[in-house]
mmCIF file of C-alpha atoms (C1' of nucleotides) in Angstrom:
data_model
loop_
_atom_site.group_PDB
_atom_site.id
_atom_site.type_symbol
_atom_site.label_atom_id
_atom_site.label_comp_id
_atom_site.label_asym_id
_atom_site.label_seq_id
_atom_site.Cartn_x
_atom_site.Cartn_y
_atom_site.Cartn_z
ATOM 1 C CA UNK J 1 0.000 0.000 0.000
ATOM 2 C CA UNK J 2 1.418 3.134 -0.616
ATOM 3 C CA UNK J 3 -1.375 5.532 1.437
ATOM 4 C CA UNK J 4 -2.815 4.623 4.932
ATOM 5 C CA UNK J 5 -5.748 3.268 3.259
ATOM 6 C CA UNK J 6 -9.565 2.424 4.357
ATOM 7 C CA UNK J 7 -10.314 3.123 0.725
ATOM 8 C CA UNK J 8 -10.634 0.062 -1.269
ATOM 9 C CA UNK J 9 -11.131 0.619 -5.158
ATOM 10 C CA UNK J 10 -12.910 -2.464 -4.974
ATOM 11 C CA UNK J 11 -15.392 -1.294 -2.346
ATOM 12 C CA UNK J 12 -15.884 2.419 -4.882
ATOM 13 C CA UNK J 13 -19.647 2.436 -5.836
ATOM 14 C CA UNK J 14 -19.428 3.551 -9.677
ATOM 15 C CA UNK J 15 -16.952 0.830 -9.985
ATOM 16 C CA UNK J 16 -18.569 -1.910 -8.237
ATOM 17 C CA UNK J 17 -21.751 -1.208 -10.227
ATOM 18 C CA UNK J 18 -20.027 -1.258 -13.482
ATOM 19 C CA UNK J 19 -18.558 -4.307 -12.750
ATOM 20 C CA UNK J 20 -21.812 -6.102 -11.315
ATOM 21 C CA UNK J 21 -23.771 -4.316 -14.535
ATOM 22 C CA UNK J 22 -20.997 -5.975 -16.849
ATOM 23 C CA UNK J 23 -21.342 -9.175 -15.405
ATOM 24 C CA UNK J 24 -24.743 -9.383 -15.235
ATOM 25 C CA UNK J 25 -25.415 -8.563 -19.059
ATOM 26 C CA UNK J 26 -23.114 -10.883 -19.711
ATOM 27 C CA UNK J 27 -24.426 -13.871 -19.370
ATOM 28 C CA UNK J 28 -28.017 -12.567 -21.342
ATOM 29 C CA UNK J 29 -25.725 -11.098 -23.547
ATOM 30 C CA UNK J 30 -25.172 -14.618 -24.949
ATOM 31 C CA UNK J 31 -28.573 -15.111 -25.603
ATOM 32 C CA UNK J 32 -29.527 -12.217 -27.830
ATOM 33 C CA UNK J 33 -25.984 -12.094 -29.728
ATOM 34 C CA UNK J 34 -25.139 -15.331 -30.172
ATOM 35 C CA UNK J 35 -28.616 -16.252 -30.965
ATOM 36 C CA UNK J 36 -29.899 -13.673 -33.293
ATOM 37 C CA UNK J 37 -27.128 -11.679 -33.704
ATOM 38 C CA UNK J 38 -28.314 -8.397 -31.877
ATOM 39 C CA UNK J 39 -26.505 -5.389 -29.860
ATOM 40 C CA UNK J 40 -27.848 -4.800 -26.514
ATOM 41 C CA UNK J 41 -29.323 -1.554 -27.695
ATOM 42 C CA UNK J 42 -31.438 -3.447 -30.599
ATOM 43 C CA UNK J 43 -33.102 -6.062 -27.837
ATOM 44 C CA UNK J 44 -33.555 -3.232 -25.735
ATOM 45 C CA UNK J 45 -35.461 -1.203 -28.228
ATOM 46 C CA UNK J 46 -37.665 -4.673 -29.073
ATOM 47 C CA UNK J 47 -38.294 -5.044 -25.855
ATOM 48 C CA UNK J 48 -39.877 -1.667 -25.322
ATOM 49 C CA UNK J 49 -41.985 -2.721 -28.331
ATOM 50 C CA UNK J 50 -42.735 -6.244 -27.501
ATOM 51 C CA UNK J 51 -43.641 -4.800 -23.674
ATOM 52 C CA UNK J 52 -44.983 -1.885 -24.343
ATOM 53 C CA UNK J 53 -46.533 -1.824 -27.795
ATOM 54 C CA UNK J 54 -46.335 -0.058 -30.797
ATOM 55 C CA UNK J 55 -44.293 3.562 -30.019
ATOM 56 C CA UNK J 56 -42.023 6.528 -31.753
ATOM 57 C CA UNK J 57 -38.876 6.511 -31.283
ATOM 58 C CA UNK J 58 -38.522 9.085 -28.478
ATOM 59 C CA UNK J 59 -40.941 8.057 -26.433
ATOM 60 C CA UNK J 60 -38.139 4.290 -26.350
ATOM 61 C CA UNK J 61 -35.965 6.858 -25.728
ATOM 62 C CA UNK J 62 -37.734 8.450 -22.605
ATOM 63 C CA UNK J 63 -38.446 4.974 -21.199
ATOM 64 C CA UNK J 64 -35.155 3.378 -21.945
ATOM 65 C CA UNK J 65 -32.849 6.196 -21.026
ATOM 66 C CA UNK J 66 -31.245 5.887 -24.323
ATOM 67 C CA UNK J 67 -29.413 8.367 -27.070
ATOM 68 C CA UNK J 68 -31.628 9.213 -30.043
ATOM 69 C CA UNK J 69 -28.810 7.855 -31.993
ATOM 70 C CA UNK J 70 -28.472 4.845 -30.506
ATOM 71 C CA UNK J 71 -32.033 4.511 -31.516
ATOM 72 C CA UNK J 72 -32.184 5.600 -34.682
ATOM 73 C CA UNK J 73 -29.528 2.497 -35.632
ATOM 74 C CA UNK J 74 -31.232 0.225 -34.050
ATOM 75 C CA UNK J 75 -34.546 0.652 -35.377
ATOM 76 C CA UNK J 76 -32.709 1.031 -38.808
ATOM 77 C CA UNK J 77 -31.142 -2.490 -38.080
ATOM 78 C CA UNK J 78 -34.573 -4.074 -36.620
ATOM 79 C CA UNK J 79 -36.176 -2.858 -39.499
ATOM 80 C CA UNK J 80 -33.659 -4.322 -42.205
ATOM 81 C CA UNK J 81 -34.596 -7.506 -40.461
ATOM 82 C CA UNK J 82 -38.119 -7.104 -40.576
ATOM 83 C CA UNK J 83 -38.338 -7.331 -37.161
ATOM 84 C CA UNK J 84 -40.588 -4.570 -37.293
ATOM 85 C CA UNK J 85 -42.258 -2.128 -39.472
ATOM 86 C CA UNK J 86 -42.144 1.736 -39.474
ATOM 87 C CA UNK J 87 -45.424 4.063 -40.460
ATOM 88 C CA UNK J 88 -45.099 7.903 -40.489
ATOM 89 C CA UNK J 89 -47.302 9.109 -38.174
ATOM 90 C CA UNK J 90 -49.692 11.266 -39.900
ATOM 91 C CA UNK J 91 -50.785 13.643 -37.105
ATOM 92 C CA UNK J 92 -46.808 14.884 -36.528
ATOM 93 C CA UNK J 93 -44.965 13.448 -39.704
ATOM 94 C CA UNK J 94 -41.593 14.207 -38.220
ATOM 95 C CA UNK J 95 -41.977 11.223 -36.024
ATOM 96 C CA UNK J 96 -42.637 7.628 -36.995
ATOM 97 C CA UNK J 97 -44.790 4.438 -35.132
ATOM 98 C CA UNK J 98 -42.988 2.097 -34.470
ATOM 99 C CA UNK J 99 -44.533 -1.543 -34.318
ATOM 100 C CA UNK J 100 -42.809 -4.970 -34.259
ATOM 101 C CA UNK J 101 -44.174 -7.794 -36.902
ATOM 102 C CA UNK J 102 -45.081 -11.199 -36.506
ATOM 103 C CA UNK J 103 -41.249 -12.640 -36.634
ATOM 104 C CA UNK J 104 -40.171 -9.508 -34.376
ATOM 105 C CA UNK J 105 -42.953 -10.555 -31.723
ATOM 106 C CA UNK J 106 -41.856 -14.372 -32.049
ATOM 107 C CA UNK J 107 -37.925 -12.823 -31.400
ATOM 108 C CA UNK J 108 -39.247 -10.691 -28.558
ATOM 109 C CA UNK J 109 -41.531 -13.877 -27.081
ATOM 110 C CA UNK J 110 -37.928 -16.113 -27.039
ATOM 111 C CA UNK J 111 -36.390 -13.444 -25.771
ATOM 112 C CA UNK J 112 -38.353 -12.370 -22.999
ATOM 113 C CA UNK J 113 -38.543 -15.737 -21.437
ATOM 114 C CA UNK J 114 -34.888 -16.076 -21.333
ATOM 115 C CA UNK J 115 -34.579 -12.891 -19.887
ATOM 116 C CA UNK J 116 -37.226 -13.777 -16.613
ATOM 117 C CA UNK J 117 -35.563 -17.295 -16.335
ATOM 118 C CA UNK J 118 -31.738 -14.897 -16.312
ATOM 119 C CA UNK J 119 -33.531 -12.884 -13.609
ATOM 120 C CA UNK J 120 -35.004 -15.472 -11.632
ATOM 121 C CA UNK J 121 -31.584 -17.304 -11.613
ATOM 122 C CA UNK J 122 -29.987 -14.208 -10.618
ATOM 123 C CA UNK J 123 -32.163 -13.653 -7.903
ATOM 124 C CA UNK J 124 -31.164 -16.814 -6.642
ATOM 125 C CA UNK J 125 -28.391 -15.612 -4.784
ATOM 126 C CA UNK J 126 -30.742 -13.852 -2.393
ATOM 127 C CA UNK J 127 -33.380 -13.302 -0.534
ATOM 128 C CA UNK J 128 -36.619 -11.928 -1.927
ATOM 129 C CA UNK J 129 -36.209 -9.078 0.920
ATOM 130 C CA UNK J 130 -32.495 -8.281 -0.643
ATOM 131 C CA UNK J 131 -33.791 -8.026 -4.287
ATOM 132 C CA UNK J 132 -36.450 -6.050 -3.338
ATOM 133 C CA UNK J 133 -33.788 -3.527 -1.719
ATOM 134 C CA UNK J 134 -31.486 -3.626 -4.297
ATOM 135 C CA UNK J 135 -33.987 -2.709 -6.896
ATOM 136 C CA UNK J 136 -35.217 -0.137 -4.881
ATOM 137 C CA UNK J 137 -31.536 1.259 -4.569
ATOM 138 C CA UNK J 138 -30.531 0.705 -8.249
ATOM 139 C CA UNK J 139 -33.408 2.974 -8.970
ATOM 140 C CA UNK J 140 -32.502 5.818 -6.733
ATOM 141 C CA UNK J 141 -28.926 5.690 -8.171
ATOM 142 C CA UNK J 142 -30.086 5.228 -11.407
ATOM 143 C CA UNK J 143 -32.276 8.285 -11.283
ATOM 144 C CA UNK J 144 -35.398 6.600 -11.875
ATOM 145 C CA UNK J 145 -37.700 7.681 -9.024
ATOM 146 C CA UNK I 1 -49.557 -3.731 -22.967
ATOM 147 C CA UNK I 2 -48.619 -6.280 -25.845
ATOM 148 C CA UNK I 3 -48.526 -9.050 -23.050
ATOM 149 C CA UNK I 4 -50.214 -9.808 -20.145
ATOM 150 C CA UNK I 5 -47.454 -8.481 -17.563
ATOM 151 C CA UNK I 6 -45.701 -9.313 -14.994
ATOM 152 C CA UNK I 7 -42.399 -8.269 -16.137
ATOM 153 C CA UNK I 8 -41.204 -4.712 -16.651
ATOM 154 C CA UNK I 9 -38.080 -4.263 -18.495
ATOM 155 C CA UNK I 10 -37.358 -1.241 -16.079
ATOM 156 C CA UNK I 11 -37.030 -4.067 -13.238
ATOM 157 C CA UNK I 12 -34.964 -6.344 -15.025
ATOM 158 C CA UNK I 13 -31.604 -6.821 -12.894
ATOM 159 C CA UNK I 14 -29.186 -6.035 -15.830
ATOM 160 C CA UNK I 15 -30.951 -2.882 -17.012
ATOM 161 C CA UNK I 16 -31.194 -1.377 -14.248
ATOM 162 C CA UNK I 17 -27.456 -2.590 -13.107
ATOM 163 C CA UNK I 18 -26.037 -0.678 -16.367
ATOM 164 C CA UNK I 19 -28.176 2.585 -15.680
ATOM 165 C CA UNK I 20 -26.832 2.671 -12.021
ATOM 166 C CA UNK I 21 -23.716 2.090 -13.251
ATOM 167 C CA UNK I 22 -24.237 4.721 -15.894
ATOM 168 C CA UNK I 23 -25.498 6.967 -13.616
ATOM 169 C CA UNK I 24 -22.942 7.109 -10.756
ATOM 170 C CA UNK I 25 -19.916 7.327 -13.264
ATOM 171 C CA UNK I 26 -21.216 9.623 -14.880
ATOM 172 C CA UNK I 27 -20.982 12.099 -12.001
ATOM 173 C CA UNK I 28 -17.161 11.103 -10.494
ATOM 174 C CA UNK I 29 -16.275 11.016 -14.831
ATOM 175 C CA UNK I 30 -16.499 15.004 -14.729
ATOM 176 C CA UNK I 31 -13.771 15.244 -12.404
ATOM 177 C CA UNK I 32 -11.175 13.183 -13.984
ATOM 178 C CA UNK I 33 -12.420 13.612 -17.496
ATOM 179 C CA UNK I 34 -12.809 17.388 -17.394
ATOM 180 C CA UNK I 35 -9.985 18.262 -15.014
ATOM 181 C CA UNK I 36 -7.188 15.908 -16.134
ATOM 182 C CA UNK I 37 -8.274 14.715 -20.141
ATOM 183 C CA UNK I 38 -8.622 11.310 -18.658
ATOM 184 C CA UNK I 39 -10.287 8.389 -19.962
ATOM 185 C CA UNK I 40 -12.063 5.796 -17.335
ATOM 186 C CA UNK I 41 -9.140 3.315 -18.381
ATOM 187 C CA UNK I 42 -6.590 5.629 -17.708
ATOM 188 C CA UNK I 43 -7.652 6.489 -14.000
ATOM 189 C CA UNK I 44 -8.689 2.722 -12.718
ATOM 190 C CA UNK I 45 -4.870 2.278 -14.019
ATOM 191 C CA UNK I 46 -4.137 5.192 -11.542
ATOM 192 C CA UNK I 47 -5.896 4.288 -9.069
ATOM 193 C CA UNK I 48 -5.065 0.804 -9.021
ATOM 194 C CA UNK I 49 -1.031 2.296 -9.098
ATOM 195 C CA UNK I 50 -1.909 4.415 -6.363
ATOM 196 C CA UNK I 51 -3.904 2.422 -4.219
ATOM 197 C CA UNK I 52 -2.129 -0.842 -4.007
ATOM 198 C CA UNK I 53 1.805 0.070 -5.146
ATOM 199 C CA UNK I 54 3.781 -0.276 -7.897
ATOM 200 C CA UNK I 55 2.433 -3.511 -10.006
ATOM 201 C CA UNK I 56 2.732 -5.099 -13.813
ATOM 202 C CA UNK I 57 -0.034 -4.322 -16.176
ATOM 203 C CA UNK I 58 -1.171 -8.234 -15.971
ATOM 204 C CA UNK I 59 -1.627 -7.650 -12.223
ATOM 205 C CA UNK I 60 -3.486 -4.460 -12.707
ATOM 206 C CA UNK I 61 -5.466 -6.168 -15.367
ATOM 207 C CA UNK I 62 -6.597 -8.717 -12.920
ATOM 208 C CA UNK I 63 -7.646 -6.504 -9.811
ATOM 209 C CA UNK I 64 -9.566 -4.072 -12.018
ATOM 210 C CA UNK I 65 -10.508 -6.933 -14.214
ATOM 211 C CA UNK I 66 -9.958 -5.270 -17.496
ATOM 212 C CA UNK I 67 -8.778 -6.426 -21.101
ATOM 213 C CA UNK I 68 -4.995 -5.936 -21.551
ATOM 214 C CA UNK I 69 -5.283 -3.939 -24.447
ATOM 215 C CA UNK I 70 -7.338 -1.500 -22.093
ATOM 216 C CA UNK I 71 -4.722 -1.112 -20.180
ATOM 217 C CA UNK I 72 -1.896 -1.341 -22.429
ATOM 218 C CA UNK I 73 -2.980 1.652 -23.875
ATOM 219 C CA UNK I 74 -4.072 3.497 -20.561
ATOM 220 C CA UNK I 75 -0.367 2.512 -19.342
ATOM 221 C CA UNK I 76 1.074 4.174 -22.778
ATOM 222 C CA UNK I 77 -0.901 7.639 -21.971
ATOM 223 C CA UNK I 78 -0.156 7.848 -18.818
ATOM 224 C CA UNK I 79 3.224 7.107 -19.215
ATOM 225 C CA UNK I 80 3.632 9.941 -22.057
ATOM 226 C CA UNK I 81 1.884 12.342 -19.107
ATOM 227 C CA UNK I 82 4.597 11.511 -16.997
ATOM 228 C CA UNK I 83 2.242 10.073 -14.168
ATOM 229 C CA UNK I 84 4.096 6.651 -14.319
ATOM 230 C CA UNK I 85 7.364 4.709 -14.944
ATOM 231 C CA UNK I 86 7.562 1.071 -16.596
ATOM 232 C CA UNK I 87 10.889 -0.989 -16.073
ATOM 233 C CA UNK I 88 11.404 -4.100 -17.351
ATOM 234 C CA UNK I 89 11.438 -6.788 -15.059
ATOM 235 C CA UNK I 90 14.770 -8.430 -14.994
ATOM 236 C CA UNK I 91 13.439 -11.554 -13.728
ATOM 237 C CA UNK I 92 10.551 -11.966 -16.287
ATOM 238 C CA UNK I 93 11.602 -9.860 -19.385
ATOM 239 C CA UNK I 94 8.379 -9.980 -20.515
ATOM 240 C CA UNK I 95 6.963 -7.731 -17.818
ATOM 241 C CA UNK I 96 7.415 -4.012 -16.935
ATOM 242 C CA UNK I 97 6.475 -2.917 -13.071
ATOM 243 C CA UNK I 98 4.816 0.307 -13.229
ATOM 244 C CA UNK I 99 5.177 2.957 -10.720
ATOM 245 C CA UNK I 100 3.413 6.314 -9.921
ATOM 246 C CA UNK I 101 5.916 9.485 -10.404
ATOM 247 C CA UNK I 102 5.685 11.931 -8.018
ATOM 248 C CA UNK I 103 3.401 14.290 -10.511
ATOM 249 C CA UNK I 104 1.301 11.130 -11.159
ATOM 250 C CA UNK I 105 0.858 10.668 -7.318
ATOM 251 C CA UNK I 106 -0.271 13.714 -6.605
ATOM 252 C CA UNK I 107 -2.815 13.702 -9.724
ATOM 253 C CA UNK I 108 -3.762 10.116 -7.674
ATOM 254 C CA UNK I 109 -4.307 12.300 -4.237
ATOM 255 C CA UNK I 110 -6.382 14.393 -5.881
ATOM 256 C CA UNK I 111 -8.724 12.175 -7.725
ATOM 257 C CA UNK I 112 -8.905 9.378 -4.559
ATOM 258 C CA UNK I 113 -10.071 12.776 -2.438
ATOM 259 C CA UNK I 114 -12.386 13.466 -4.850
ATOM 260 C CA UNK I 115 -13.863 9.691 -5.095
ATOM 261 C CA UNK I 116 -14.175 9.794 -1.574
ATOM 262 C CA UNK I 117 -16.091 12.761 -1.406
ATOM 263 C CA UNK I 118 -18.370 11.392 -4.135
ATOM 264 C CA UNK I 119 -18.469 7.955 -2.473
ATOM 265 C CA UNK I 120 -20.144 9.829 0.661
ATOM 266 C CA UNK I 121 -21.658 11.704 -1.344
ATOM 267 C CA UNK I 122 -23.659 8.382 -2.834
ATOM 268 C CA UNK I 123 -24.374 6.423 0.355
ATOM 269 C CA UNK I 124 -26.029 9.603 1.705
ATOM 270 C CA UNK I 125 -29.442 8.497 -0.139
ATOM 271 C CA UNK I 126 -29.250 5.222 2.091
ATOM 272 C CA UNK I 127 -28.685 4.274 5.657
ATOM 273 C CA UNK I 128 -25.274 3.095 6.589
ATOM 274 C CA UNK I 129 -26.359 -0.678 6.597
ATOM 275 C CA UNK I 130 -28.306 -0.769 3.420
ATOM 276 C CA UNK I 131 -24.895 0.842 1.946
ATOM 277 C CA UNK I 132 -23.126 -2.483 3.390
ATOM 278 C CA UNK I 133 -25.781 -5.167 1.767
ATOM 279 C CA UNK I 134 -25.419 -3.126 -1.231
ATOM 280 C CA UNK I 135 -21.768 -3.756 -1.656
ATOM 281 C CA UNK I 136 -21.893 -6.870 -0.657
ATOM 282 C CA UNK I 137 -24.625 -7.886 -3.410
ATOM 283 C CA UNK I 138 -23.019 -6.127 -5.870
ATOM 284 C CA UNK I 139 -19.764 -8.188 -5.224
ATOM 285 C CA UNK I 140 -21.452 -11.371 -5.675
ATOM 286 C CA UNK I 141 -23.169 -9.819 -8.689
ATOM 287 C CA UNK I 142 -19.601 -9.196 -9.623
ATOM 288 C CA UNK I 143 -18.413 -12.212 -9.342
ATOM 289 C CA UNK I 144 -15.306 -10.815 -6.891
ATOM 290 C CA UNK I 145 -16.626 -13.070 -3.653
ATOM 291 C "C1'" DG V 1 18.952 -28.491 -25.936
ATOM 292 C "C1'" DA V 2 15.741 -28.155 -29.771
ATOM 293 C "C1'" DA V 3 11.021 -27.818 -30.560
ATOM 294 C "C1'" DT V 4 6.677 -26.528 -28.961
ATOM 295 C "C1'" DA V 5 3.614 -24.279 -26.097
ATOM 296 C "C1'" DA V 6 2.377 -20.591 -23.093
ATOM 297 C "C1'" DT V 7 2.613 -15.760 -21.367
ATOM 298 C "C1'" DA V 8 3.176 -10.330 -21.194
ATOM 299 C "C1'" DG V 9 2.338 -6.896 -23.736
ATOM 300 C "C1'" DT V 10 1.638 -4.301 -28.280
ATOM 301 C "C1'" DT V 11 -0.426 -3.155 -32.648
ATOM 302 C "C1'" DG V 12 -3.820 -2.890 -36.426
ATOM 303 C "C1'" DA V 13 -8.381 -3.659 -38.257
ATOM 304 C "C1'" DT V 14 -13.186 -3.678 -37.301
ATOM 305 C "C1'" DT V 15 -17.177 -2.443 -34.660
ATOM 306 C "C1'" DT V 16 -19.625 0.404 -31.653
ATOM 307 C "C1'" DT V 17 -20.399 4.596 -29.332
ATOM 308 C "C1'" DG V 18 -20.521 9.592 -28.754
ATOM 309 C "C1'" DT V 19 -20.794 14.336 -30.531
ATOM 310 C "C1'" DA V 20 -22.222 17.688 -33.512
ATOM 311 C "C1'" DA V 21 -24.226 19.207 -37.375
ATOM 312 C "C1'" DC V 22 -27.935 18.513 -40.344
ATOM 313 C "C1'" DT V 23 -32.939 17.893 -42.626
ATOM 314 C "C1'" DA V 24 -37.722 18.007 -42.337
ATOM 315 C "C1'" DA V 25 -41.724 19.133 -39.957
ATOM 316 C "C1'" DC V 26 -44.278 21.646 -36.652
ATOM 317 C "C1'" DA V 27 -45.273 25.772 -33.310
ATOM 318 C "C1'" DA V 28 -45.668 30.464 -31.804
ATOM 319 C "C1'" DG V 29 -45.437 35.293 -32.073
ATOM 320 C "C1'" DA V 30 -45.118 39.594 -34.566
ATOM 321 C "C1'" DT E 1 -47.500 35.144 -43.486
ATOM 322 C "C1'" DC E 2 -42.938 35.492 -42.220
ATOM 323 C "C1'" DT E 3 -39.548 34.882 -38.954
ATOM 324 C "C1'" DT E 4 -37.730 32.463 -35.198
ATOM 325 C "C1'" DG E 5 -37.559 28.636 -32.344
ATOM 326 C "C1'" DT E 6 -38.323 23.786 -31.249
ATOM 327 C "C1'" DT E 7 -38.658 18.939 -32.061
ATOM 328 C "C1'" DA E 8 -38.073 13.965 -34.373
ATOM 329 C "C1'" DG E 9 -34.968 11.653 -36.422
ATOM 330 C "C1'" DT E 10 -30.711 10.886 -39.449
ATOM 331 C "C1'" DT E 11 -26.009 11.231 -40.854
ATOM 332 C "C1'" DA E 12 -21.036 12.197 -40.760
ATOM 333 C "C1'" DC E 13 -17.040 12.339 -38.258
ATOM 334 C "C1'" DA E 14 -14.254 11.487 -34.126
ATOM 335 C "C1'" DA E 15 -13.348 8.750 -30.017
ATOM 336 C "C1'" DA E 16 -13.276 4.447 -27.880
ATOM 337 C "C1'" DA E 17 -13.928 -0.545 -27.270
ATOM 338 C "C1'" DT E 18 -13.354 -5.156 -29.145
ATOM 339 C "C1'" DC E 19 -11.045 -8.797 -31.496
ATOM 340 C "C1'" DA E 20 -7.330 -11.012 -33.814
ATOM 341 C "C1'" DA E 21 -2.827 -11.245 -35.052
ATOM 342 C "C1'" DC E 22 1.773 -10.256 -33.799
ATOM 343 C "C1'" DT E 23 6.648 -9.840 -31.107
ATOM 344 C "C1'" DA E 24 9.450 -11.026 -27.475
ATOM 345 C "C1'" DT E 25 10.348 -13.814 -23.747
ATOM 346 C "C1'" DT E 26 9.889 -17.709 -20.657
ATOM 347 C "C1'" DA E 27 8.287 -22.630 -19.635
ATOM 348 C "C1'" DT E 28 7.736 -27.327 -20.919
ATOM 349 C "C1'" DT E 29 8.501 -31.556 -23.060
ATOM 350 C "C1'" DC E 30 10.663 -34.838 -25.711
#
DNA sequence: GAATAATAGTTGATTTTGTAACTAACAAGA
DNA sequence: TCTTGTTAGTTACAAAATCAACTATTATTC
């Protein structure tokens, strides 16, 4: 040690949570890359989709906490793979509805239920008490509530 | 709702793990980003120096768990800034130890103040012990326990 | 002690992200 | 209506991360 130290870089917050938030996509990470060859920002935006239903781009934005540009390519890629469809929306035609098609909503189905059996497994580790907290505190750092 | 739902993609463990993570670097990343041109790399490579003592890039690589080419490139700026030394290992020519110079010490003393001050700055939102469960879920998200 | 494998670290090519500038459409006020 | 401002989304360029191939050195095995 080179300082009189009770300051552990291990035990620093933002890097802790980057670590745990690298690990933890990591393993889904398989699932949605290997499988259909997708970035982490296109499952996220079918997601919002398959969850939510048909939406512009901005309002995935709002929701996901995501760039506009990261958006924009990954609806451009979805698209290309006819995962889902885009219709100007006639009321404001700067912005577009955004809606997933048969094969994107068969994607998102797979998908999904990986991602709740990945959760449940992660949850494992604890106690339903623990996950509740730790939601509740990944919110409040993340600026959600 | 597409789905009849039980799962919100604003729950899910690795989502909201990345926009925690997001979030609370974000903050400590205007210090060392704006005040020293420093990339995230560059100061866990620092740190790491600082912290713990003059160590090879393999060892560093380990601890912060980060790609080599991460942080043979972090080593290579800092090194041109003059904030650390590499000398070949005579035992194992293949290896350089690095160690802090005094100007990349005190750059170190200034940032570890600073991540302090943010670190208590954090666990204000939450009482001491849910700061401790916290950690210590986020280390076995990590994968470090 | 050659030959082969493994390791520390670097470099280059490719991919992905981030930033800023841009187009097209709408909104509001004079 | 004309100007000015704002918004949705795209694109181009720069910065950074990822991946694979490479050099130099050490370890292993026959």
């Amino acid at each position: 040690m080179t300082e009189k130290d009770d300051f552990d870089l291990r035990n620093f917050m933002p890097f802790l949570l980057n670590l745990a938030a690298e690990q933890s996509s990591l393993g889904f990470q398989r699932t949605y890359k290997n499988r259909y060859g997708m970035l982490r920002t296109e499952w996220r935006v079918l997601f919002h989709l398959g969850n939510y239903g048909e939406m512009t781009a901005k309002e995935i934005g709002e929701r996901a906490v995501m760039h506009k540009t990261k958006i924009s390519r990954a609806v451009a890629k979805l698209s290309q793979r006819r995962y889902l469809t885009r219709t100007r929306d006639e009321r404001d035609r700067r912005s577009e509805r955004l809606a997933l098609t048969p094969a994107g909503l068969v994607v998102y189905r797979e998908l999904r239920q990986e991602a709740e059996a990945y959760e449940a497994q992660l949850g494992k580790q604890f106690t339903a008490g623990e996950v509740v907290l730790l939601r509740m505190m990944l919110r409040r750092l993340a600026g959600l509530d």
